[in-house]
Short mmCIF file of C-alpha atoms and ligand atoms in Angstrom, two decimals:
data_model
loop_
_atom_site.label_atom_id
_atom_site.label_comp_id
_atom_site.label_asym_id
_atom_site.label_seq_id
_atom_site.Cartn_x
_atom_site.Cartn_y
_atom_site.Cartn_z
CA MET A 74 8.50 -18.99 -15.22
CA ALA A 75 6.33 -20.93 -12.84
CA VAL A 76 3.04 -22.81 -13.39
CA ILE A 77 0.96 -23.33 -10.36
CA PRO A 78 -2.14 -25.67 -10.51
CA VAL A 79 -5.27 -24.86 -8.63
CA GLU A 80 -6.59 -28.30 -7.96
CA LEU A 81 -10.30 -28.28 -8.03
CA GLY A 82 -11.31 -31.44 -9.75
CA GLY A 83 -13.26 -30.63 -12.92
CA ARG A 84 -12.74 -26.91 -12.33
CA SER A 85 -8.92 -27.14 -12.03
CA TYR A 86 -6.78 -24.59 -13.82
CA ASP A 87 -3.23 -23.24 -13.94
CA VAL A 88 -1.81 -19.97 -13.00
CA HIS A 89 1.26 -19.05 -15.04
CA VAL A 90 3.68 -16.59 -13.56
CA GLY A 91 6.41 -15.05 -15.70
CA ARG A 92 7.64 -12.38 -18.05
CA GLY A 93 6.41 -11.81 -21.55
CA LEU A 94 3.35 -14.09 -21.03
CA LEU A 95 0.94 -11.85 -22.89
CA GLU A 96 3.11 -11.93 -26.02
CA ARG A 97 3.73 -15.63 -25.81
CA ALA A 98 0.27 -16.68 -24.81
CA VAL A 99 -0.98 -17.58 -28.25
CA ALA A 100 2.35 -19.16 -29.46
CA ASP A 101 2.41 -21.25 -26.19
CA GLY A 102 -1.19 -22.37 -26.92
CA LEU A 103 -2.48 -20.81 -23.66
CA LEU A 104 -5.00 -18.38 -24.94
CA PRO A 105 -8.28 -19.81 -26.43
CA SER A 106 -9.57 -20.09 -29.93
CA PRO A 107 -7.74 -17.57 -31.92
CA GLY A 108 -9.24 -17.73 -35.42
CA GLY A 109 -12.68 -16.97 -34.13
CA GLY A 110 -14.07 -14.11 -32.04
CA LEU A 111 -12.80 -13.14 -28.68
CA CYS A 112 -14.08 -10.61 -26.12
CA LEU A 113 -11.51 -8.62 -24.05
CA VAL A 114 -12.70 -6.68 -21.05
CA ALA A 115 -10.05 -4.34 -19.64
CA ASP A 116 -9.55 -1.16 -17.67
CA GLY A 117 -8.08 2.00 -19.15
CA ASN A 118 -4.69 1.52 -17.63
CA ALA A 119 -4.32 -2.04 -18.75
CA LEU A 120 -5.46 -1.15 -22.23
CA ALA A 121 -3.10 1.81 -22.49
CA HIS A 122 -0.02 -0.06 -21.30
CA HIS A 123 -0.52 -3.65 -22.54
CA GLY A 124 -3.55 -3.63 -24.85
CA GLU A 125 -1.58 -3.18 -28.00
CA ARG A 126 0.83 -6.11 -27.44
CA LEU A 127 -1.94 -8.43 -26.52
CA LEU A 128 -4.15 -7.41 -29.37
CA HIS A 129 -1.30 -7.59 -31.76
CA VAL A 130 -0.65 -11.36 -31.00
CA LEU A 131 -4.31 -12.15 -30.95
CA LYS A 132 -5.00 -10.47 -34.31
CA GLU A 133 -1.86 -12.08 -35.82
CA ALA A 134 -3.36 -15.38 -34.75
CA GLY A 135 -6.56 -14.50 -36.72
CA ALA A 136 -8.80 -13.60 -33.77
CA ALA A 137 -11.42 -10.83 -34.24
CA VAL A 138 -11.22 -9.19 -30.91
CA ALA A 139 -14.06 -7.07 -29.42
CA VAL A 140 -12.85 -4.74 -26.68
CA TYR A 141 -14.85 -3.49 -23.75
CA GLU A 142 -13.34 -0.82 -21.48
CA VAL A 143 -14.28 -0.61 -17.89
CA HIS A 144 -14.34 2.93 -16.57
CA GLY A 145 -14.46 4.31 -12.94
CA GLY A 146 -12.40 2.21 -10.66
CA GLU A 147 -14.15 0.49 -7.68
CA ALA A 148 -17.42 2.35 -8.70
CA ALA A 149 -17.64 0.05 -11.71
CA LYS A 150 -18.42 -2.92 -9.47
CA SER A 151 -22.15 -1.94 -9.62
CA TRP A 152 -25.44 -3.29 -10.76
CA SER A 153 -25.60 -0.82 -13.58
CA GLU A 154 -22.05 -1.69 -14.87
CA LEU A 155 -22.77 -5.40 -14.48
CA GLU A 156 -25.93 -4.96 -16.63
CA ARG A 157 -24.04 -2.92 -19.23
CA LEU A 158 -21.27 -5.48 -19.43
CA THR A 159 -23.54 -8.50 -19.62
CA ASP A 160 -25.70 -6.90 -22.31
CA TRP A 161 -22.51 -6.17 -24.25
CA LEU A 162 -21.25 -9.75 -23.94
CA LEU A 163 -24.62 -11.01 -25.08
CA ALA A 164 -24.58 -8.64 -28.05
CA GLN A 165 -21.16 -10.05 -28.97
CA GLY A 166 -22.82 -13.51 -29.18
CA VAL A 167 -20.60 -14.95 -26.36
CA GLU A 168 -21.28 -18.63 -25.86
CA ARG A 169 -20.88 -20.70 -22.77
CA GLY A 170 -17.82 -22.51 -24.04
CA ASP A 171 -16.07 -19.26 -24.96
CA ARG A 172 -13.38 -17.72 -22.76
CA VAL A 173 -13.90 -14.02 -22.06
CA LEU A 174 -10.59 -12.31 -21.29
CA ALA A 175 -10.42 -10.02 -18.28
CA MET A 176 -7.29 -7.85 -18.20
CA GLY A 177 -6.53 -5.35 -15.47
CA GLY A 178 -6.86 -5.00 -11.74
CA GLY A 179 -9.16 -6.56 -9.21
CA VAL A 180 -12.21 -4.45 -10.36
CA VAL A 181 -12.11 -5.81 -13.89
CA GLY A 182 -11.49 -9.37 -12.67
CA ASP A 183 -14.38 -9.23 -10.18
CA LEU A 184 -16.84 -7.60 -12.49
CA THR A 185 -16.04 -9.74 -15.52
CA GLY A 186 -15.92 -12.84 -13.46
CA PHE A 187 -19.32 -12.19 -11.96
CA ALA A 188 -20.82 -11.25 -15.42
CA CYS A 189 -19.41 -14.63 -16.74
CA ALA A 190 -20.82 -16.47 -13.70
CA ILE A 191 -24.36 -15.49 -14.54
CA LEU A 192 -24.10 -15.27 -18.34
CA LYS A 193 -25.83 -18.24 -19.76
CA ARG A 194 -25.60 -19.77 -16.23
CA GLY A 195 -21.86 -19.89 -16.44
CA THR A 196 -19.43 -18.78 -19.27
CA GLY A 197 -15.76 -19.29 -19.18
CA PHE A 198 -13.18 -16.51 -18.55
CA VAL A 199 -9.48 -16.06 -18.37
CA GLN A 200 -7.81 -13.72 -15.86
CA LEU A 201 -5.01 -11.48 -17.08
CA PRO A 202 -4.21 -9.57 -13.94
CA THR A 203 -1.94 -6.51 -14.42
CA THR A 204 -1.64 -5.37 -10.79
CA LEU A 205 0.37 -7.02 -8.09
CA LEU A 206 -2.75 -7.18 -5.81
CA ALA A 207 -4.75 -8.91 -8.60
CA GLN A 208 -1.96 -11.33 -9.44
CA VAL A 209 -1.41 -12.55 -5.88
CA ASP A 210 -4.98 -12.44 -4.63
CA SER A 211 -8.10 -11.49 -6.59
CA SER A 212 -7.46 -13.28 -9.87
CA VAL A 213 -7.01 -16.60 -8.22
CA GLY A 214 -9.71 -18.53 -6.36
CA GLY A 215 -12.88 -17.59 -8.18
CA LYS A 216 -14.32 -15.01 -5.91
CA THR A 217 -16.33 -12.57 -8.09
CA ALA A 218 -18.65 -9.81 -6.92
CA ILE A 219 -20.06 -6.31 -7.19
CA ASN A 220 -20.67 -3.79 -4.40
CA THR A 221 -24.11 -2.56 -3.36
CA ALA A 222 -25.27 0.32 -1.12
CA ALA A 223 -25.05 -2.12 1.83
CA GLY A 224 -21.33 -2.76 1.32
CA LYS A 225 -18.40 -4.19 -0.72
CA ASN A 226 -18.57 -7.55 -2.49
CA LEU A 227 -22.00 -8.38 -1.01
CA VAL A 228 -23.42 -9.69 -4.24
CA GLY A 229 -21.36 -12.21 -6.13
CA ALA A 230 -20.54 -15.86 -6.94
CA PHE A 231 -17.76 -18.36 -6.84
CA HIS A 232 -16.87 -18.78 -10.43
CA GLN A 233 -13.35 -20.16 -11.19
CA PRO A 234 -11.45 -18.81 -14.24
CA SER A 235 -10.08 -21.44 -16.72
CA LEU A 236 -6.74 -19.93 -16.70
CA VAL A 237 -4.72 -17.10 -15.05
CA LEU A 238 -1.76 -15.48 -16.70
CA ALA A 239 0.21 -13.25 -14.27
CA ASP A 240 2.60 -11.49 -16.59
CA LEU A 241 5.29 -9.85 -14.39
CA ASP A 242 6.13 -7.28 -17.11
CA THR A 243 2.80 -5.61 -16.44
CA LEU A 244 4.01 -4.57 -12.96
CA ALA A 245 6.64 -2.21 -14.41
CA THR A 246 3.98 0.41 -15.28
CA LEU A 247 2.25 0.27 -11.95
CA PRO A 248 2.37 3.44 -9.85
CA GLU A 249 4.69 2.85 -6.97
CA ARG A 250 1.91 3.41 -4.37
CA GLU A 251 -0.21 0.64 -6.03
CA LEU A 252 2.83 -1.69 -6.09
CA ARG A 253 3.36 -1.16 -2.39
CA ALA A 254 -0.39 -1.58 -1.63
CA GLY A 255 -0.24 -5.03 -3.58
CA TYR A 256 2.82 -5.97 -1.56
CA ALA A 257 0.62 -6.01 1.58
CA GLU A 258 -1.18 -9.03 0.17
CA VAL A 259 2.20 -10.71 -0.52
CA LEU A 260 3.26 -10.13 3.09
CA LYS A 261 -0.07 -11.45 4.18
CA TYR A 262 0.86 -14.97 3.01
CA GLY A 263 4.01 -14.94 5.10
CA VAL A 264 2.29 -13.65 8.19
CA LEU A 265 -0.63 -16.06 8.02
CA GLY A 266 1.08 -19.28 7.08
CA ASP A 267 4.78 -19.19 6.08
CA ALA A 268 7.27 -17.87 8.63
CA GLU A 269 10.20 -18.64 6.22
CA PHE A 270 8.61 -16.69 3.39
CA PHE A 271 8.01 -13.78 5.93
CA ASP A 272 11.73 -13.80 6.87
CA TRP A 273 12.65 -13.90 3.14
CA LEU A 274 10.33 -10.88 2.41
CA CYS A 275 11.86 -8.96 5.29
CA ALA A 276 15.28 -9.57 3.76
CA ASN A 277 14.26 -8.89 0.19
CA ALA A 278 11.45 -6.25 0.36
CA ASP A 279 13.53 -3.71 -1.58
CA ALA A 280 14.35 -6.19 -4.35
CA VAL A 281 10.71 -7.24 -4.63
CA LEU A 282 9.49 -3.65 -4.69
CA SER A 283 12.11 -2.69 -7.28
CA LEU A 284 10.94 -5.61 -9.33
CA VAL A 285 14.32 -7.42 -9.47
CA PRO A 286 13.22 -10.33 -11.75
CA ASP A 287 14.07 -13.29 -9.54
CA ALA A 288 12.73 -11.58 -6.41
CA ILE A 289 9.40 -10.42 -7.84
CA GLU A 290 8.89 -13.86 -9.43
CA HIS A 291 9.60 -15.69 -6.19
CA ALA A 292 7.32 -13.28 -4.25
CA VAL A 293 4.36 -13.70 -6.71
CA ALA A 294 4.77 -17.45 -7.32
CA THR A 295 5.09 -18.21 -3.56
CA SER A 296 2.00 -16.06 -2.76
CA ILE A 297 -0.05 -17.75 -5.56
CA ALA A 298 1.08 -21.23 -4.55
CA ALA A 299 -0.12 -20.43 -0.96
CA LYS A 300 -3.35 -19.26 -2.24
CA ALA A 301 -3.83 -22.18 -4.51
CA ARG A 302 -3.24 -24.65 -1.65
CA ILE A 303 -5.80 -22.92 0.45
CA VAL A 304 -8.37 -22.62 -2.27
CA ALA A 305 -7.96 -26.27 -3.13
CA GLU A 306 -8.70 -27.24 0.49
CA ASP A 307 -11.64 -24.90 1.01
CA GLU A 308 -12.99 -23.44 -2.21
CA ARG A 309 -16.12 -21.95 -0.78
CA GLU A 310 -14.83 -20.82 2.62
CA THR A 311 -16.74 -23.41 4.54
CA SER A 312 -14.11 -25.04 6.69
CA GLY A 313 -12.45 -21.87 8.00
CA ARG A 314 -9.22 -22.48 6.05
CA ARG A 315 -9.90 -20.03 3.34
CA ALA A 316 -11.15 -17.47 5.83
CA LEU A 317 -7.47 -17.12 6.96
CA LEU A 318 -6.88 -15.22 3.73
CA ASN A 319 -8.96 -12.53 5.37
CA LEU A 320 -6.13 -11.68 7.72
CA GLY A 321 -6.18 -7.95 8.07
CA HIS A 322 -9.33 -7.53 6.04
CA THR A 323 -11.93 -7.22 8.79
CA PHE A 324 -10.00 -4.28 10.38
CA GLY A 325 -9.07 -3.08 6.95
CA HIS A 326 -12.63 -2.96 5.53
CA ALA A 327 -13.76 -0.94 8.50
CA LEU A 328 -10.93 1.56 7.79
CA GLU A 329 -11.89 1.60 4.13
CA ALA A 330 -15.46 2.28 5.01
CA ALA A 331 -14.57 5.02 7.47
CA THR A 332 -12.50 6.71 4.74
CA GLY A 333 -15.33 6.35 2.18
CA PHE A 334 -13.52 3.73 0.08
CA SER A 335 -11.58 6.62 -1.33
CA GLU A 336 -8.08 7.05 -2.89
CA GLY A 337 -7.08 8.38 0.59
CA LEU A 338 -6.63 4.74 1.71
CA LEU A 339 -6.02 2.05 -0.97
CA HIS A 340 -7.39 -1.47 -0.33
CA GLY A 341 -3.81 -2.85 0.14
CA GLU A 342 -2.92 -0.12 2.48
CA ALA A 343 -6.04 -0.84 4.59
CA VAL A 344 -5.00 -4.57 4.59
CA ALA A 345 -1.46 -3.56 5.73
CA LEU A 346 -2.94 -1.56 8.65
CA GLY A 347 -5.40 -4.30 9.33
CA MET A 348 -2.64 -6.83 9.59
CA VAL A 349 -0.79 -4.61 12.15
CA LEU A 350 -3.96 -4.21 14.03
CA ALA A 351 -4.74 -7.98 13.99
CA ALA A 352 -1.22 -8.71 15.23
CA ARG A 353 -1.39 -6.09 18.06
CA TYR A 354 -4.88 -7.29 19.04
CA SER A 355 -3.55 -10.87 19.11
CA ALA A 356 -0.77 -9.72 21.44
CA ARG A 357 -3.23 -7.82 23.57
CA ARG A 358 -5.15 -11.13 24.05
CA ASP A 359 -1.86 -13.00 24.70
CA ASP A 360 -2.49 -15.10 21.64
CA CYS A 361 0.87 -14.03 20.24
CA SER A 362 4.02 -12.39 21.63
CA LEU A 363 4.44 -8.57 21.59
CA ASP A 364 7.64 -9.25 19.68
CA ASP A 365 5.72 -10.96 16.79
CA ALA A 366 3.32 -7.98 16.67
CA GLU A 367 6.30 -5.60 16.41
CA ARG A 368 7.95 -7.68 13.73
CA VAL A 369 4.74 -7.50 11.65
CA THR A 370 4.64 -3.76 12.23
CA ARG A 371 8.26 -3.33 11.09
CA ALA A 372 7.76 -5.48 7.99
CA VAL A 373 4.73 -3.28 6.96
CA SER A 374 6.69 -0.05 7.68
CA GLN A 375 9.71 -1.31 5.80
CA ALA A 376 7.52 -1.50 2.63
CA GLY A 377 6.42 2.10 3.07
CA LEU A 378 2.90 1.05 4.14
CA PRO A 379 0.92 2.69 6.94
CA THR A 380 1.07 1.20 10.48
CA GLU A 381 -0.83 3.72 12.68
CA ILE A 382 -4.50 4.47 12.38
CA SER A 383 -4.04 7.63 14.43
CA ALA A 384 -2.28 9.06 11.34
CA LEU A 385 -5.39 8.65 9.13
CA GLY A 386 -7.19 11.61 10.66
CA LEU A 387 -10.31 9.68 11.12
CA GLU A 388 -13.21 11.56 12.71
CA CYS A 389 -14.65 8.57 14.42
CA ASP A 390 -14.05 6.36 17.39
CA GLY A 391 -13.57 2.64 17.91
CA ALA A 392 -17.33 1.98 18.27
CA ALA A 393 -18.00 3.57 14.86
CA LEU A 394 -15.28 1.45 13.23
CA VAL A 395 -16.82 -1.68 14.85
CA ASP A 396 -20.24 -0.64 13.44
CA HIS A 397 -18.77 -0.87 9.99
CA MET A 398 -17.67 -4.44 10.83
CA ARG A 399 -21.23 -5.43 11.75
CA HIS A 400 -22.17 -5.41 8.07
CA ASP A 401 -19.39 -7.90 7.34
CA LYS A 402 -20.70 -10.89 5.36
CA LYS A 403 -18.80 -13.12 7.78
CA MET A 404 -21.06 -12.20 10.74
CA GLN A 405 -22.54 -15.37 12.23
CA GLY A 406 -25.31 -15.15 14.80
CA GLY A 407 -24.18 -11.72 16.01
CA THR A 408 -20.45 -12.56 16.26
CA LEU A 409 -17.68 -11.90 13.84
CA PRO A 410 -14.78 -14.39 13.45
CA PHE A 411 -11.39 -12.56 13.41
CA VAL A 412 -8.18 -13.89 11.88
CA LEU A 413 -5.61 -13.57 14.66
CA LEU A 414 -2.03 -14.79 15.16
CA ARG A 415 -0.44 -17.39 17.46
CA THR A 416 2.89 -16.53 15.89
CA ILE A 417 4.19 -15.30 12.59
CA GLY A 418 3.25 -17.97 10.10
CA ALA A 419 0.38 -19.38 12.22
CA ALA A 420 -2.85 -17.52 11.91
CA PHE A 421 -6.14 -18.91 13.33
CA LEU A 422 -9.83 -18.06 13.26
CA ALA A 423 -10.92 -16.63 16.69
CA LYS A 424 -14.72 -16.95 17.19
CA ASP A 425 -14.74 -15.61 20.71
CA VAL A 426 -13.98 -12.01 19.99
CA ALA A 427 -16.40 -9.46 21.64
CA LEU A 428 -16.88 -6.49 19.33
CA GLU A 429 -17.08 -4.24 22.39
CA ASP A 430 -13.48 -5.23 23.26
CA VAL A 431 -12.40 -4.52 19.70
CA ALA A 432 -13.89 -1.07 19.98
CA LEU A 433 -11.88 -0.46 23.11
CA PHE A 434 -8.65 -1.63 21.49
CA LEU A 435 -9.39 0.60 18.47
CA ASP A 436 -9.92 3.57 20.75
CA GLU A 437 -6.53 2.86 22.31
CA GLN A 438 -4.89 2.61 18.81
CA LEU A 439 -6.57 5.84 17.74
CA GLN A 440 -5.11 7.66 20.71
CA THR A 441 -1.84 6.10 21.76
CA HIS A 442 0.34 5.70 18.65
N1 LIG B 502 -9.28 -12.57 -1.10
C1 LIG B 502 -9.52 -13.64 -0.21
C2 LIG B 502 -10.03 -14.90 -0.89
O1 LIG B 502 -9.93 -14.99 -2.06
O2 LIG B 502 -10.49 -15.78 -0.20
#
């Protein structure tokens, strides 16, 4: 078991990584105020697989737990669902000092976190992430948001949780495709800032993806520690440091938009492809070696993740993909900073990228692989 602090002064909190955390949370004094009322917001999968054991320990400790189920996947990150959830939390009499529990994947964490950010101008919440992607990325760092007609995550707030419990047992019930998609975010930490971790992942990908206990714990804890360091340095993404966590996301979001944010391409799969594209584009600009770009491609492929956008069957060209990028919230004065590579383990923010050149590169990628 690992405990990773996210050092943010008065908003600091710990991320616990280990097995059996949901069962032990009350006994270990981690979960708040059993004995009173508690609100649990969760998605159907999390409730079906882990709801009973969590509710059991909370009820045994004397908590009256009100449960709210979030339906509809990514579509639940909407104005209407936000309104429904905040009204429900108000109806439960949630107070600022309470800790609303958010159990599930990124959708539940983002929606509940945002609801808590605006509820009574800021109510506490605890993240109980049950997907690999949520454990290593979205539950840590306080980004909360909903989607609007104009794009993903365009309305939101920075609102840090007061605790994150990443219970590795929850990963055992994840569909394999979702586990692999989450692995893309794990690999991201190696590619952007830790060559040693990247090499370790290349040697241990099968063990991580088979959930061998030591391997999955090392992968998740190392990823969260990397994120915690970056968030502590640049909580609100102002210095450029936190922006490095967007490696693969600018290309990836364009691919998700081109595929209609559908099940055809999961977010983690888009990030995997985006990382490959960022590495190849870096090599094309001579920022990194072709060998490094190929190593990133091999590591993505080794995890059973997609590496070629030509295989997506997209009915659009590079210019259309770049048009999706123009809606990115990171656009600054008509230019878009891209996270590119100098080498594996050394990403940087390139502010001199011409979108027309990216469109040409994407046309090549759509045709040549
Ligand atoms: N998912 C990127 C970040 O939290 O900054």
